[in-house]
Amino acid sequence: MVCPKCQSLRDQVIDSRLIEEGKVIRRRRECLGCHHRFTTYEELHPQKLRVSKKDGRVEDFDPSLIHAALEKACEKRPVSHEQLDRLVKEISRSLHELDEREVTSRQIGETIMNKLREEDEVAYVRYASVYRQFNVATDFVREVQNLHPVAS
Ligand SMILES: [Zn+2]
C-alpha cells in the first residue's frame, strides 16, 4: 500500500481487526520509510457470478433457481423453509468462494448434491437421480450404497 505521506510502497501491518461483524478488516499500517501510520479497510466486493450452460449460453447466477431445485428435491421431506434458505445461502457462498467469475451448471449441480447429501439423504438421491439422469438401475443402487456403505 502506497504511503500517503512519502509514497513508499513498503509498509508493515501493525494491527488488524475484524469490524462490522467480520465483513471488513481494518488494518493499521506503518510505513517502513517514514514511519507514518495509516489505516486501510479491506472488504469483499462480490463479483457478479455468471453461469455457463451446457449449450454454451451464459447467464447471471440466479439463487432462486437453486431454491426451486432444492424445494423440489425436498418435497415432503422434513426440511424446513429456514433450512432451504440456509442451504441456498451456503451453496451460493461455496460457488462464490470458487473465486471464478464463471461457473458451469455442472459445478452448481455438484455443489447442490454435496450439500443435500449432508442435509437429507432422500432429497439427495432424488436430486442426484434427476441431475445425473440415471437410466441404469445399478447406478442408482451404487449411489444408495455409497450412502450406506456395507460393513465388510
Ligand atoms: Zn512513508
CSV table of C-alpha atoms and ligand atoms in Angstrom, one decimal:
chain,number,residue,atom,x,y,z
A,1,MET,CA,0.0,0.0,0.0
A,2,VAL,CA,1.4,3.4,-1.0
A,3,CYS,CA,2.3,5.5,2.0
A,4,PRO,CA,0.1,8.7,1.8
A,5,LYS,CA,3.0,10.7,3.2
A,6,CYS,CA,6.1,9.6,1.3
A,7,GLN,CA,4.7,7.3,-1.4
A,8,SER,CA,6.8,4.5,-0.3
A,9,LEU,CA,5.4,1.0,-1.2
A,10,ARG,CA,7.0,-0.7,1.8
A,11,ASP,CA,4.9,-0.9,5.0
A,12,GLN,CA,4.1,-3.4,7.7
A,13,VAL,CA,0.8,-4.2,9.2
A,14,ILE,CA,0.9,-3.5,12.9
A,15,ASP,CA,-2.6,-4.3,13.8
A,16,SER,CA,-5.6,-5.9,12.0
A,17,ARG,CA,-9.0,-6.5,13.3
A,18,LEU,CA,-12.4,-7.5,12.1
A,19,ILE,CA,-15.1,-4.9,12.2
A,20,GLU,CA,-18.7,-4.7,11.0
A,21,GLU,CA,-19.5,-8.3,12.0
A,22,GLY,CA,-16.5,-9.6,10.2
A,23,LYS,CA,-17.3,-8.1,6.9
A,24,VAL,CA,-14.5,-5.6,7.0
A,25,ILE,CA,-10.8,-5.9,8.1
A,26,ARG,CA,-9.3,-2.8,9.4
A,27,ARG,CA,-5.5,-2.7,9.2
A,28,ARG,CA,-3.1,-0.3,10.9
A,29,ARG,CA,0.0,0.1,8.8
A,30,GLU,CA,3.3,1.7,9.4
A,31,CYS,CA,5.4,2.9,6.5
A,32,LEU,CA,8.9,1.5,6.6
A,33,GLY,CA,10.3,4.6,5.0
A,34,CYS,CA,8.9,7.5,7.1
A,35,HIS,CA,7.2,5.5,9.9
A,36,HIS,CA,3.9,7.3,9.2
A,37,ARG,CA,0.9,5.3,10.4
A,38,PHE,CA,-2.2,4.9,8.3
A,39,THR,CA,-5.3,2.7,8.2
A,40,THR,CA,-6.7,0.6,5.4
A,41,TYR,CA,-10.0,-1.2,5.2
A,42,GLU,CA,-10.4,-4.4,3.3
A,43,GLU,CA,-13.8,-5.7,2.3
A,44,LEU,CA,-15.2,-8.1,-0.1
A,45,HIS,CA,-16.6,-6.9,-3.4
A,46,PRO,CA,-18.7,-9.7,-4.5
A,47,GLN,CA,-18.4,-10.2,-8.2
A,48,LYS,CA,-21.4,-11.0,-10.3
A,49,LEU,CA,-21.3,-14.7,-10.8
A,50,ARG,CA,-22.1,-16.0,-14.3
A,51,VAL,CA,-23.2,-19.4,-15.2
A,52,SER,CA,-22.1,-21.2,-18.4
A,53,LYS,CA,-24.6,-23.7,-19.6
A,54,LYS,CA,-24.1,-26.9,-21.5
A,55,ASP,CA,-25.3,-25.4,-24.7
A,56,GLY,CA,-22.8,-22.5,-24.4
A,57,ARG,CA,-25.1,-19.8,-23.2
A,58,VAL,CA,-24.0,-17.7,-20.2
A,59,GLU,CA,-26.5,-16.4,-17.7
A,60,ASP,CA,-26.4,-14.5,-14.5
A,61,PHE,CA,-26.2,-16.7,-11.4
A,62,ASP,CA,-29.7,-16.9,-10.0
A,63,PRO,CA,-30.1,-18.3,-6.5
A,64,SER,CA,-33.8,-18.6,-6.9
A,65,LEU,CA,-33.2,-21.5,-9.4
A,66,ILE,CA,-31.3,-23.3,-6.7
A,67,HIS,CA,-34.1,-22.7,-4.3
A,68,ALA,CA,-36.6,-24.1,-6.8
A,69,ALA,CA,-34.4,-27.2,-7.4
A,70,LEU,CA,-34.0,-27.8,-3.6
A,71,GLU,CA,-37.7,-27.3,-3.0
A,72,LYS,CA,-38.5,-30.0,-5.5
A,73,ALA,CA,-35.9,-32.4,-4.1
A,74,CYS,CA,-37.1,-31.8,-0.6
A,75,GLU,CA,-40.7,-32.2,-1.3
A,76,LYS,CA,-42.5,-33.9,1.6
A,77,ARG,CA,-39.2,-34.2,3.4
A,78,PRO,CA,-38.6,-32.9,6.9
A,79,VAL,CA,-36.7,-29.9,5.6
A,80,SER,CA,-38.0,-26.5,6.8
A,81,HIS,CA,-38.1,-23.3,4.8
A,82,GLU,CA,-35.4,-22.0,7.1
A,83,GLN,CA,-33.2,-25.0,6.2
A,84,LEU,CA,-33.9,-24.4,2.5
A,85,ASP,CA,-32.9,-20.7,2.7
A,86,ARG,CA,-29.8,-21.6,4.6
A,87,LEU,CA,-28.8,-24.2,2.0
A,88,VAL,CA,-29.3,-21.8,-0.8
A,89,LYS,CA,-27.1,-19.3,1.0
A,90,GLU,CA,-24.4,-22.0,1.7
A,91,ILE,CA,-24.5,-23.2,-1.9
A,92,SER,CA,-24.2,-19.6,-3.2
A,93,ARG,CA,-21.4,-18.9,-0.9
A,94,SER,CA,-19.4,-22.0,-1.9
A,95,LEU,CA,-19.9,-21.1,-5.6
A,96,HIS,CA,-18.6,-17.6,-4.9
A,97,GLU,CA,-15.7,-19.0,-3.0
A,98,LEU,CA,-14.5,-20.8,-6.0
A,99,ASP,CA,-13.3,-17.4,-6.9
A,100,GLU,CA,-14.1,-17.6,-10.6
A,101,ARG,CA,-16.3,-15.2,-12.5
A,102,GLU,CA,-17.9,-18.0,-14.3
A,103,VAL,CA,-19.1,-21.4,-13.0
A,104,THR,CA,-20.6,-24.2,-15.0
A,105,SER,CA,-24.1,-25.6,-14.4
A,106,ARG,CA,-22.2,-28.8,-13.7
A,107,GLN,CA,-20.3,-27.2,-10.8
A,108,ILE,CA,-23.6,-25.9,-9.5
A,109,GLY,CA,-25.2,-29.3,-9.7
A,110,GLU,CA,-22.3,-30.9,-7.9
A,111,THR,CA,-22.4,-28.3,-5.1
A,112,ILE,CA,-26.1,-28.8,-4.6
A,113,MET,CA,-25.6,-32.5,-4.4
A,114,ASN,CA,-22.8,-32.2,-1.8
A,115,LYS,CA,-24.9,-30.0,0.4
A,116,LEU,CA,-28.0,-32.1,0.0
A,117,ARG,CA,-26.1,-35.2,0.9
A,118,GLU,CA,-25.3,-33.7,4.3
A,119,GLU,CA,-28.8,-32.5,4.8
A,120,ASP,CA,-31.2,-35.2,3.7
A,121,GLU,CA,-30.3,-38.4,2.1
A,122,VAL,CA,-33.6,-39.0,0.4
A,123,ALA,CA,-33.6,-35.5,-1.1
A,124,TYR,CA,-30.1,-36.0,-2.2
A,125,VAL,CA,-30.8,-39.3,-4.0
A,126,ARG,CA,-33.8,-37.7,-5.5
A,127,TYR,CA,-31.9,-34.7,-6.8
A,128,ALA,CA,-28.9,-36.9,-7.9
A,129,SER,CA,-31.1,-39.2,-9.9
A,130,VAL,CA,-32.6,-36.4,-11.8
A,131,TYR,CA,-29.4,-34.5,-12.1
A,132,ARG,CA,-27.3,-37.4,-13.4
A,133,GLN,CA,-30.3,-38.7,-15.3
A,134,PHE,CA,-29.7,-42.2,-14.2
A,135,ASN,CA,-31.1,-44.6,-16.7
A,136,VAL,CA,-29.3,-47.7,-15.4
A,137,ALA,CA,-30.7,-49.1,-12.2
A,138,THR,CA,-27.2,-50.2,-11.0
A,139,ASP,CA,-26.0,-46.6,-10.9
A,140,PHE,CA,-28.9,-45.7,-8.6
A,141,VAL,CA,-28.1,-48.7,-6.4
A,142,ARG,CA,-24.5,-47.8,-6.2
A,143,GLU,CA,-25.4,-44.3,-5.2
A,144,VAL,CA,-27.6,-45.6,-2.4
A,145,GLN,CA,-24.8,-48.0,-1.3
A,146,ASN,CA,-22.4,-45.1,-1.1
A,147,LEU,CA,-24.8,-43.5,1.4
A,148,HIS,CA,-24.8,-46.7,3.5
A,149,PRO,CA,-21.5,-48.4,3.0
A,150,VAL,CA,-21.9,-52.1,3.6
A,151,ALA,CA,-19.7,-53.1,6.5
A,152,SER,CA,-17.1,-55.7,5.5
B,1,ZN,ZN,6.0,6.9,4.4
